[in-house]
Amino acid sequence: MSTATDNRRKAPAGERVADWADGRLGIYSLAKANMRKIFPDHWSFMLGEVCLYSFLIIILTGVYLTLFFHPSMNEVVYHGSYVPMQGMRMSEAYKSTLDISFDIRGGLLLRQIHHWAALVFLAAMMLHMMRVFFTGAFRKPREINWLFGFLLLVLGTFTGFTGYGLPDDLLSGTGIRIAQGLILSIPLVGTYISMFLFGGEFPGTDFVARFYSIHILLLPGIMLGLVVAHLILVVYHKHTQFPGPGRTEKNVVGMPLMPVYMAKAGGFFFLVFGVIAAIAAIATINPVWAMGPYRPDQVSTNAQPDWYLGMSEGIFRAMPGWEINIAGHTLVLGVFIPLLIFGLVLTAMAVYPFLESWVTGDKREHHLLDRPRNAPTRTAFGVAWLVMYGVGLVNGGNDLWATHFHLSVNSVTWFVRITFFTAPIVAFIVTRRICLGLQRRDRDKVLHGRESGIIKRLPHGEFVEVHEPLSQDQLFTLTSHEQPKPLELEPEVDENGVTRKAGASQRLRAKLSKGFYGEGTHIPKPTAEEYHEITSGHGHH
């Protein structure tokens, strides 16, 4: 006993502290079970890391900015170092933003990093969700994690909007005034929501303080909890991986979390931080000193929303100014309908994993990812959504398109009104045909090999191109995917002669399933007999 005690006393101080903590918290056993967790290696998985690291950068820079920002709308007279605004009346919020930009050491750079990190965070989340969607990573057991990611995207959008309004400059004030009009268009409850957010009639004297609490406490707290839950589920469910030799639904091929993955992740964090800092130092964003303080009787020209709100802004600009009166109340359809459309688009994003599972009848666990070409209907839906978003984003800046390209604003608006509904349909059809073409190309590669570019003349004078046969690894990757069959309706008469009529939901499900997996939605994979017949020399060069 004394020997063990003596050994502990001779151990380094750090080891003694670790032993003390492990004896009370059980850290060693927990770390031993999780630090050797295997993660696959693929460039697309880094998109999720960019989301996490930019979120950490937002928190770090945001904490610094809160030390100097005054969330008050009390009017003061500016006497700071920015000469063009000397003697102007403005809110304390706007004055403190100017002070951070011109008088606090490193303040302007950190403001820029904070804003750019927010844009990168939302862009990375969008790309990460696209990767998850197109590869089918949202399928069982990850539907809840998809919802967590979706909520992070939505809450990140609202957090960005509330932060965008804090400086109380003319540009942000104009945007918040638009948002207040959208809220007021909601029947029955719009007025109450507006009063709750703004503390009375807009602009009032409270909305900066209220937005400040929402921006630094409420929304980041919820998002931090969602990030932790998201990461816990990633570890619990194990990471998805692309199909390949040795990879099955029951294993993960990759590198351990410690030390390999942690070293790579740590370096990548500093790389992301460095890139965002470089962009912030080079490209100025949101120069509030050029806008001036907000005044309700003024509107900033060339006012554009941040890109993540571009689609919603575009829908509102495209909608005609319709209004109707019901029982003495005015319903502003020109604002409410676009708000409803935007909400329906977001709802469709949230429930898609459950909808696909119901349509296809697939209740199995999936840990291997799909190549987008092998799920043409899903891929076509994703591209159609992106085209719809892009069309809305174009109309979000219809005035700039008109002035820069010498077009009529009305022409741009009418173009968007038409293409918002037609372009996604065209994109769906074209994308599915492209996926089928790529499937056909994969089939030809499996049967005939890869084109080598070498032309050979046969003894009878015919010229042919020599094809290089694929390796077994490549053959496995191109043929390992499943090709499910559409669901069939149960017979109207069962084995006992009892008539059983299918319900409307069953008929709808069967019809949608046929759209996903029916005839013309897949190119059949080559069979083993076809492969052996071709490679045995009959028609193969």
Coordinates of C-alpha atoms in Angstrom, one line a residue:
M1 CA 0.0 0.0 0.0
S2 CA 2.8 2.4 0.9
T3 CA 4.6 1.5 -2.4
A4 CA 1.5 2.4 -4.4
T5 CA 1.2 5.7 -2.5
D6 CA 4.9 6.4 -3.0
N7 CA 4.5 5.8 -6.8
R8 CA 1.6 8.2 -7.0
R9 CA 3.7 10.8 -5.1
K10 CA 6.5 10.4 -7.6
A11 CA 4.2 10.7 -10.6
P12 CA 4.2 14.0 -12.5
A13 CA 1.7 16.6 -11.2
G14 CA -0.4 16.4 -14.4
E15 CA -0.8 12.6 -14.0
R16 CA -1.8 13.0 -10.3
V17 CA -4.4 15.6 -11.2
A18 CA -5.8 13.2 -13.9
D19 CA -5.9 10.3 -11.5
W20 CA -7.8 12.5 -9.0
A21 CA -10.3 13.6 -11.5
D22 CA -10.8 10.1 -12.9
G23 CA -11.5 8.7 -9.5
R24 CA -14.4 11.2 -9.1
L25 CA -15.7 11.6 -12.6
G26 CA -14.8 8.4 -14.4
I27 CA -13.3 10.3 -17.3
Y28 CA -10.8 7.7 -18.3
S29 CA -13.3 4.9 -19.0
L30 CA -15.6 7.4 -20.9
A31 CA -12.7 8.6 -23.0
K32 CA -11.4 5.1 -23.6
A33 CA -14.8 4.1 -25.0
N34 CA -15.1 7.1 -27.3
M35 CA -11.7 8.4 -28.2
R36 CA -11.1 5.5 -30.5
K37 CA -14.3 6.1 -32.4
I38 CA -13.8 5.5 -36.1
F39 CA -14.7 8.3 -38.6
P40 CA -14.6 7.8 -42.4
D41 CA -12.5 10.2 -44.5
H42 CA -14.1 12.1 -47.3
W43 CA -13.9 15.8 -48.4
S44 CA -17.7 16.3 -48.2
F45 CA -17.8 15.5 -44.5
M46 CA -15.7 18.6 -43.8
L47 CA -18.8 20.7 -44.6
G48 CA -20.2 19.8 -41.2
E49 CA -16.9 20.7 -39.6
V50 CA -17.0 24.2 -41.3
C51 CA -20.5 24.7 -39.7
L52 CA -19.2 23.8 -36.3
Y53 CA -16.0 25.9 -36.5
S54 CA -17.7 29.0 -37.9
F55 CA -20.3 28.6 -35.1
L56 CA -17.5 28.6 -32.5
I57 CA -16.0 31.7 -34.2
I58 CA -19.3 33.5 -34.0
I59 CA -19.5 32.8 -30.3
L60 CA -15.9 33.9 -29.6
T61 CA -16.2 37.1 -31.5
G62 CA -19.7 37.8 -30.2
V63 CA -18.6 37.6 -26.6
Y64 CA -16.0 40.3 -27.3
L65 CA -18.4 42.5 -29.1
T66 CA -21.0 42.4 -26.3
L67 CA -18.4 44.0 -23.9
F68 CA -18.6 47.3 -25.9
F69 CA -22.1 47.3 -27.5
H70 CA -24.9 49.3 -25.8
P71 CA -28.3 47.9 -26.8
S72 CA -30.2 51.1 -26.2
M73 CA -32.3 53.3 -28.4
N74 CA -31.9 56.4 -26.3
E75 CA -30.8 59.3 -28.4
V76 CA -27.3 60.8 -28.0
V77 CA -25.2 63.3 -29.9
Y78 CA -22.1 61.7 -31.6
H79 CA -18.7 63.2 -30.8
G80 CA -16.5 60.2 -31.8
S81 CA -13.6 59.9 -34.1
Y82 CA -15.6 59.5 -37.3
V83 CA -15.6 63.1 -38.5
P84 CA -18.5 62.9 -41.1
M85 CA -21.0 62.2 -38.3
Q86 CA -19.8 64.7 -35.7
G87 CA -22.8 66.3 -33.9
M88 CA -25.4 64.0 -35.4
R89 CA -28.2 62.6 -33.2
M90 CA -28.4 58.8 -33.1
S91 CA -29.2 56.0 -30.8
E92 CA -26.7 54.6 -28.3
A93 CA -26.7 51.3 -30.2
Y94 CA -25.6 53.0 -33.4
K95 CA -23.0 55.2 -31.5
S96 CA -21.5 52.1 -29.8
T97 CA -21.3 50.3 -33.2
L98 CA -19.3 53.3 -34.6
D99 CA -17.1 53.3 -31.4
I100 CA -16.4 49.5 -31.9
S101 CA -15.5 50.2 -35.5
F102 CA -13.3 53.2 -35.0
D103 CA -12.2 53.5 -31.4
I104 CA -11.9 50.0 -30.0
R105 CA -8.6 48.2 -30.8
G106 CA -9.4 45.4 -33.2
G107 CA -13.1 46.2 -33.0
L108 CA -13.8 46.6 -36.7
L109 CA -11.9 43.5 -37.6
L110 CA -13.9 41.4 -35.1
R111 CA -17.1 43.0 -36.3
Q112 CA -16.2 41.9 -39.8
I113 CA -15.2 38.4 -38.7
H114 CA -18.4 38.0 -36.7
H115 CA -20.6 39.0 -39.7
W116 CA -18.6 36.9 -42.2
A117 CA -18.6 33.9 -39.9
A118 CA -22.4 34.1 -39.7
L119 CA -22.6 34.1 -43.5
V120 CA -20.2 31.2 -43.8
F121 CA -22.0 29.3 -41.0
L122 CA -25.3 29.5 -42.9
A123 CA -23.7 28.8 -46.3
A124 CA -21.9 25.7 -44.8
M125 CA -25.1 24.5 -43.2
M126 CA -26.9 24.8 -46.5
L127 CA -24.2 22.9 -48.3
H128 CA -24.0 20.3 -45.5
M129 CA -27.8 19.7 -45.7
M130 CA -27.5 19.4 -49.5
R131 CA -24.8 16.7 -49.0
V132 CA -27.0 14.9 -46.5
F133 CA -30.1 15.1 -48.8
F134 CA -28.5 14.1 -52.1
T135 CA -26.7 11.1 -50.5
G136 CA -29.7 9.9 -48.5
A137 CA -27.9 10.3 -45.2
F138 CA -31.2 11.5 -43.6
R139 CA -32.7 8.0 -43.7
K140 CA -33.4 5.8 -40.6
P141 CA -32.0 6.2 -38.0
R142 CA -31.0 9.8 -38.7
E143 CA -34.4 11.5 -39.3
I144 CA -34.2 13.3 -35.9
N145 CA -30.7 14.5 -36.6
W146 CA -32.1 15.9 -39.9
L147 CA -34.6 17.8 -37.9
F148 CA -31.9 19.1 -35.6
G149 CA -29.9 20.3 -38.6
F150 CA -33.0 21.9 -40.1
L151 CA -33.8 23.8 -36.9
L152 CA -30.2 25.0 -36.7
L153 CA -30.6 26.4 -40.2
V154 CA -33.8 28.2 -39.4
L155 CA -32.6 29.4 -36.0
G156 CA -29.4 30.5 -37.6
T157 CA -31.4 32.6 -40.1
F158 CA -33.4 34.3 -37.3
T159 CA -30.2 34.8 -35.3
G160 CA -28.5 36.4 -38.2
F161 CA -31.5 38.7 -38.8
T162 CA -31.7 39.8 -35.2
G163 CA -28.0 40.5 -35.2
Y164 CA -28.3 42.4 -38.5
G165 CA -30.8 44.8 -36.8
L166 CA -28.8 45.6 -33.7
P167 CA -26.6 48.5 -35.1
D168 CA -29.8 50.5 -35.7
D169 CA -28.4 51.9 -39.0
L170 CA -30.6 52.9 -41.9
L171 CA -30.1 49.6 -43.8
S172 CA -30.9 47.3 -40.9
G173 CA -33.8 49.5 -39.8
T174 CA -35.3 49.3 -43.3
G175 CA -35.1 45.5 -43.2
I176 CA -36.7 45.3 -39.8
R177 CA -39.5 47.6 -40.9
I178 CA -40.1 45.1 -43.8
A179 CA -40.1 42.2 -41.3
Q180 CA -42.6 44.1 -39.1
G181 CA -44.9 44.5 -42.1
L182 CA -44.7 40.7 -42.8
I183 CA -45.6 40.0 -39.2
L184 CA -48.6 42.3 -39.3
S185 CA -49.9 40.5 -42.4
I186 CA -50.5 37.3 -40.3
P187 CA -54.3 37.1 -39.6
L188 CA -55.5 37.3 -36.0
V189 CA -52.1 37.0 -34.2
G190 CA -49.9 39.3 -36.3
T191 CA -50.6 42.4 -34.3
Y192 CA -49.9 40.6 -31.0
I193 CA -46.6 39.2 -32.3
S194 CA -45.5 42.6 -33.5
M195 CA -46.3 44.3 -30.2
F196 CA -44.4 41.5 -28.3
L197 CA -41.3 41.9 -30.5
F198 CA -41.2 45.7 -30.8
G199 CA -42.8 46.7 -27.5
G200 CA -45.4 48.8 -29.2
E201 CA -45.7 50.6 -32.5
F202 CA -42.6 50.4 -34.8
P203 CA -39.9 51.6 -34.3
G204 CA -40.6 52.4 -30.7
T205 CA -37.8 52.5 -28.1
D206 CA -37.3 48.8 -27.1
F207 CA -36.7 46.6 -30.2
V208 CA -32.9 46.8 -30.1
A209 CA -32.8 45.7 -26.4
R210 CA -35.3 42.9 -27.2
F211 CA -33.4 41.8 -30.3
Y212 CA -30.2 41.9 -28.3
S213 CA -31.6 39.5 -25.7
I214 CA -32.9 37.2 -28.4
H215 CA -29.6 37.4 -30.3
I216 CA -27.1 36.7 -27.6
L217 CA -29.1 34.5 -25.1
L218 CA -32.3 32.8 -26.4
L219 CA -31.4 31.7 -29.9
P220 CA -27.7 30.9 -29.3
G221 CA -28.6 28.9 -26.2
I222 CA -31.1 26.8 -28.2
M223 CA -28.6 26.4 -31.1
L224 CA -25.8 25.3 -28.7
G225 CA -28.1 22.6 -27.3
L226 CA -29.0 21.5 -30.8
V227 CA -25.3 21.3 -31.8
V228 CA -24.5 19.2 -28.8
A229 CA -27.5 16.9 -29.5
H230 CA -26.5 16.7 -33.2
L231 CA -23.0 15.6 -32.4
I232 CA -24.1 13.1 -29.8
L233 CA -26.4 11.5 -32.3
V234 CA -23.6 11.4 -34.9
V235 CA -21.4 9.5 -32.5
Y236 CA -24.3 7.3 -31.3
H237 CA -25.5 6.3 -34.8
K238 CA -21.9 6.1 -36.1
H239 CA -20.9 8.1 -39.2
T240 CA -22.3 7.4 -42.6
Q241 CA -19.8 6.4 -45.4
F242 CA -19.8 6.1 -49.2
P243 CA -20.0 2.5 -50.6
G244 CA -16.8 0.7 -51.4
P245 CA -14.9 -2.5 -50.8
G246 CA -15.0 -3.6 -47.2
R247 CA -17.7 -1.1 -46.3
T248 CA -21.0 -2.5 -45.1
E249 CA -24.1 -1.3 -43.1
K250 CA -22.5 -2.8 -40.0
N251 CA -19.0 -1.3 -40.0
V252 CA -17.2 2.0 -40.5
V253 CA -13.9 2.2 -42.4
G254 CA -11.8 5.2 -41.5
M255 CA -9.5 6.6 -38.8
P256 CA -9.9 6.8 -35.0
L257 CA -10.9 10.0 -33.4
M258 CA -7.7 10.1 -31.4
P259 CA -5.1 11.0 -32.4
V260 CA -5.5 11.1 -36.2
Y261 CA -8.9 12.7 -36.6
M262 CA -8.5 15.2 -33.7
A263 CA -5.2 16.4 -35.2
K264 CA -6.7 16.9 -38.6
A265 CA -9.8 18.6 -37.1
G266 CA -7.7 21.0 -35.0
G267 CA -5.7 22.0 -38.0
F268 CA -8.8 22.5 -40.1
F269 CA -10.3 24.7 -37.4
F270 CA -7.4 27.1 -37.6
L271 CA -7.6 27.0 -41.4
V272 CA -11.3 28.0 -41.3
F273 CA -10.6 30.7 -38.8
G274 CA -7.7 32.0 -40.9
V275 CA -9.7 32.1 -44.1
I276 CA -12.6 33.9 -42.5
A277 CA -10.2 36.4 -40.8
A278 CA -8.5 37.0 -44.2
I279 CA -11.9 37.6 -45.9
A280 CA -12.9 40.0 -43.1
A281 CA -9.7 41.9 -43.4
I282 CA -9.9 42.3 -47.2
A283 CA -13.7 42.6 -47.9
T284 CA -15.7 45.1 -45.9
I285 CA -19.3 44.1 -45.2
N286 CA -22.1 46.1 -43.6
P287 CA -20.3 49.5 -43.4
V288 CA -22.9 51.1 -41.1
W289 CA -21.0 54.4 -41.1
A290 CA -21.9 54.8 -44.8
M291 CA -25.6 54.3 -44.1
G292 CA -26.2 56.6 -41.3
P293 CA -28.6 56.1 -38.3
Y294 CA -32.1 54.8 -38.9
R295 CA -34.9 57.3 -39.5
P296 CA -38.4 56.0 -40.1
D297 CA -38.9 58.7 -42.8
Q298 CA -35.9 57.5 -44.8
V299 CA -35.2 54.5 -46.9
S300 CA -31.7 53.3 -47.9
T301 CA -31.2 52.8 -51.7
N302 CA -29.7 49.5 -53.0
A303 CA -30.9 47.8 -49.8
Q304 CA -30.4 44.1 -50.1
P305 CA -30.9 41.3 -47.5
D306 CA -28.2 38.9 -46.6
W307 CA -28.1 36.0 -49.1
Y308 CA -29.9 33.5 -46.8
L309 CA -33.0 35.8 -46.8
G310 CA -32.8 36.5 -50.5
M311 CA -35.4 33.9 -51.5
S312 CA -38.0 35.1 -49.1
E313 CA -37.4 38.7 -50.2
G314 CA -37.7 37.7 -53.8
I315 CA -41.1 36.0 -53.3
F316 CA -42.4 39.1 -51.6
R317 CA -41.2 41.4 -54.4
A318 CA -42.8 39.1 -57.0
M319 CA -46.2 39.0 -55.4
P320 CA -48.9 41.5 -56.7
G321 CA -50.3 43.9 -54.1
W322 CA -53.5 42.0 -53.4
E323 CA -55.8 42.9 -50.5
I324 CA -59.3 41.7 -49.5
N325 CA -61.6 42.8 -46.8
I326 CA -63.3 40.2 -44.6
A327 CA -65.8 41.3 -41.9
G328 CA -64.3 44.7 -41.7
H329 CA -60.7 43.4 -41.5
T330 CA -58.1 43.9 -44.3
L331 CA -56.2 40.7 -45.3
V332 CA -53.0 41.7 -47.1
L333 CA -52.6 38.7 -49.5
G334 CA -49.7 40.3 -51.3
V335 CA -47.6 39.8 -48.2
F336 CA -49.4 36.9 -46.4
I337 CA -49.3 34.5 -49.4
P338 CA -45.6 34.7 -49.9
L339 CA -45.1 34.2 -46.2
L340 CA -47.2 31.1 -46.4
I341 CA -45.3 29.8 -49.4
F342 CA -42.0 30.3 -47.7
G343 CA -43.4 28.5 -44.6
L344 CA -44.6 25.6 -46.8
V345 CA -41.2 25.3 -48.5
L346 CA -39.5 25.1 -45.1
T347 CA -42.0 22.5 -43.8
A348 CA -41.4 20.4 -46.9
M349 CA -37.7 20.4 -46.1
A350 CA -38.3 19.3 -42.5
V351 CA -40.7 16.4 -43.2
Y352 CA -39.1 15.0 -46.4
P353 CA -37.2 12.1 -44.7
F354 CA -40.5 10.9 -43.2
L355 CA -42.3 11.4 -46.5
E356 CA -39.8 9.4 -48.4
S357 CA -39.8 6.6 -45.8
W358 CA -43.6 6.5 -46.1
V359 CA -43.7 6.5 -49.9
T360 CA -41.0 3.9 -50.4
G361 CA -42.0 1.7 -47.4
D362 CA -38.3 1.5 -46.4
K363 CA -38.0 1.0 -42.7
R364 CA -34.4 -0.4 -42.6
E365 CA -31.4 1.3 -41.1
H366 CA -29.0 2.9 -43.6
H367 CA -25.4 3.7 -43.0
L368 CA -24.1 3.5 -46.5
L369 CA -24.7 6.6 -48.6
D370 CA -26.3 6.7 -52.1
R371 CA -24.6 8.2 -55.1
P372 CA -27.0 10.9 -56.2
R373 CA -27.3 9.4 -59.7
N374 CA -28.6 6.2 -58.2
A375 CA -31.5 8.1 -56.6
P376 CA -32.7 10.1 -59.6
T377 CA -36.1 11.2 -58.2
R378 CA -34.7 12.4 -54.9
T379 CA -31.8 14.2 -56.7
A380 CA -34.3 15.8 -59.1
F381 CA -36.4 17.1 -56.1
G382 CA -33.2 18.6 -54.6
V383 CA -32.1 20.4 -57.8
A384 CA -35.7 21.7 -58.3
W385 CA -35.6 23.2 -54.8
L386 CA -32.2 24.8 -55.5
V387 CA -33.5 26.3 -58.7
M388 CA -36.6 27.6 -56.9
Y389 CA -34.3 29.2 -54.3
G390 CA -32.1 30.7 -57.0
V391 CA -35.0 32.2 -58.9
G392 CA -36.2 33.8 -55.6
L393 CA -32.7 35.0 -54.9
V394 CA -32.6 36.7 -58.3
N395 CA -35.8 38.6 -57.5
G396 CA -34.5 39.6 -54.1
G397 CA -32.2 42.0 -56.0
N398 CA -34.4 42.7 -59.0
D399 CA -33.6 46.4 -58.8
L400 CA -29.9 45.7 -59.1
W401 CA -30.4 43.3 -62.0
A402 CA -32.4 46.0 -63.7
T403 CA -29.9 48.8 -63.2
H404 CA -26.8 46.8 -63.9
F405 CA -28.1 45.1 -67.1
H406 CA -30.3 48.0 -68.2
L407 CA -33.6 46.0 -67.9
S408 CA -37.0 47.0 -66.7
V409 CA -37.8 46.1 -63.1
N410 CA -41.2 44.9 -64.3
S411 CA -39.6 42.6 -66.8
V412 CA -37.4 41.0 -64.2
T413 CA -40.4 40.7 -61.8
W414 CA -42.6 39.0 -64.5
F415 CA -39.7 36.7 -65.5
V416 CA -39.4 35.6 -61.9
R417 CA -43.2 35.2 -61.5
I418 CA -43.2 32.7 -64.4
T419 CA -39.9 30.9 -63.8
F420 CA -40.6 30.4 -60.1
F421 CA -43.2 27.8 -61.0
T422 CA -41.9 26.6 -64.3
A423 CA -38.1 26.4 -63.8
P424 CA -38.2 23.8 -60.9
I425 CA -40.4 21.5 -63.1
V426 CA -37.9 21.8 -66.0
A427 CA -35.0 21.3 -63.6
F428 CA -36.7 18.2 -62.2
I429 CA -37.1 16.6 -65.6
V430 CA -33.6 17.5 -66.8
T431 CA -31.9 16.3 -63.6
R432 CA -33.6 13.0 -63.7
R433 CA -32.7 12.4 -67.3
I434 CA -29.1 13.3 -66.5
C435 CA -29.1 10.8 -63.6
L436 CA -30.4 8.1 -65.9
G437 CA -27.7 9.0 -68.5
L438 CA -25.0 8.7 -65.8
Q439 CA -26.5 5.3 -64.7
R440 CA -26.3 4.2 -68.3
R441 CA -22.7 5.3 -68.5
D442 CA -21.9 3.3 -65.3
R443 CA -23.5 0.3 -66.8
D444 CA -21.4 0.6 -70.0
K445 CA -18.3 1.0 -67.9
V446 CA -19.0 -2.2 -66.0
L447 CA -19.7 -4.2 -69.2
H448 CA -17.1 -2.7 -71.5
G449 CA -14.5 -1.1 -69.3
R450 CA -13.1 2.5 -69.4
E451 CA -12.2 4.1 -72.7
S452 CA -8.4 4.2 -73.0
G453 CA -8.1 6.5 -76.1
I454 CA -6.0 3.8 -77.8
I455 CA -7.2 2.9 -81.3
K456 CA -6.3 -0.6 -82.6
R457 CA -6.7 -2.0 -86.1
L458 CA -8.0 -5.6 -86.2
P459 CA -6.7 -8.1 -88.8
H460 CA -9.8 -7.7 -91.0
G461 CA -9.2 -3.9 -91.1
E462 CA -11.7 -2.7 -88.5
F463 CA -10.6 0.1 -86.2
V464 CA -11.7 -0.3 -82.5
E465 CA -10.9 1.6 -79.3
V466 CA -9.3 -0.5 -76.6
H467 CA -11.2 -0.5 -73.3
E468 CA -9.4 -1.0 -70.0
P469 CA -11.3 -3.3 -67.7
L470 CA -12.2 -1.9 -64.3
S471 CA -10.7 -3.2 -61.1
Q472 CA -12.7 -5.2 -58.7
D473 CA -13.0 -2.3 -56.4
Q474 CA -14.4 -0.1 -59.1
L475 CA -16.8 -2.8 -60.2
F476 CA -18.1 -3.2 -56.6
T477 CA -18.6 0.6 -56.2
L478 CA -20.6 0.9 -59.4
T479 CA -22.8 -2.2 -58.8
S480 CA -23.3 -2.3 -55.0
H481 CA -26.3 0.0 -54.9
E482 CA -29.9 -1.3 -54.5
Q483 CA -32.6 -0.8 -57.0
P484 CA -35.9 -1.0 -55.0
K485 CA -39.2 -2.0 -56.6
P486 CA -42.3 0.2 -56.3
L487 CA -44.9 -0.7 -53.7
E488 CA -47.9 -2.6 -55.0
L489 CA -51.5 -2.4 -53.9
E490 CA -52.8 -5.4 -52.0
P491 CA -55.2 -7.6 -54.1
E492 CA -58.8 -6.4 -53.9
V493 CA -59.8 -10.0 -53.1
D494 CA -57.8 -11.9 -50.4
E495 CA -57.3 -15.6 -50.3
N496 CA -60.6 -16.1 -48.4
G497 CA -62.6 -14.3 -51.2
V498 CA -63.2 -11.2 -49.0
T499 CA -63.2 -8.0 -51.0
R500 CA -60.7 -5.5 -49.6
K501 CA -60.8 -2.0 -51.1
A502 CA -57.6 0.1 -50.9
G503 CA -58.0 3.4 -49.1
A504 CA -57.2 6.8 -50.7
S505 CA -53.9 7.0 -48.7
Q506 CA -52.8 3.6 -49.9
R507 CA -53.6 4.4 -53.5
L508 CA -51.7 7.7 -53.2
R509 CA -48.7 5.9 -51.6
A510 CA -48.6 3.3 -54.4
K511 CA -48.7 6.0 -57.0
L512 CA -45.9 8.1 -55.4
S513 CA -43.9 4.9 -54.9
K514 CA -44.2 4.2 -58.6
G515 CA -43.0 7.7 -59.3
F516 CA -39.9 7.0 -57.2
Y517 CA -39.1 3.5 -58.3
G518 CA -41.3 2.7 -61.3
E519 CA -40.5 2.0 -64.9
G520 CA -38.2 4.6 -66.4
T521 CA -36.7 5.8 -63.1
H522 CA -33.7 3.4 -63.1
I523 CA -31.3 1.8 -65.6
P524 CA -31.1 -1.9 -64.7
K525 CA -27.7 -2.9 -63.3
P526 CA -25.8 -5.4 -65.4
T527 CA -26.2 -9.0 -64.3
A528 CA -23.4 -11.4 -63.6
E529 CA -24.4 -13.3 -66.7
E530 CA -24.2 -10.2 -68.9
Y531 CA -20.8 -9.3 -67.5
H532 CA -19.3 -12.8 -68.0
E533 CA -20.7 -12.9 -71.6
I534 CA -19.1 -9.6 -72.5
T535 CA -15.8 -10.2 -70.7
S536 CA -15.4 -13.7 -72.1
G537 CA -14.5 -12.1 -75.5
H538 CA -17.9 -11.9 -77.3
G539 CA -17.9 -8.3 -78.4
H540 CA -15.3 -7.1 -75.9
H541 CA -12.1 -5.3 -77.0

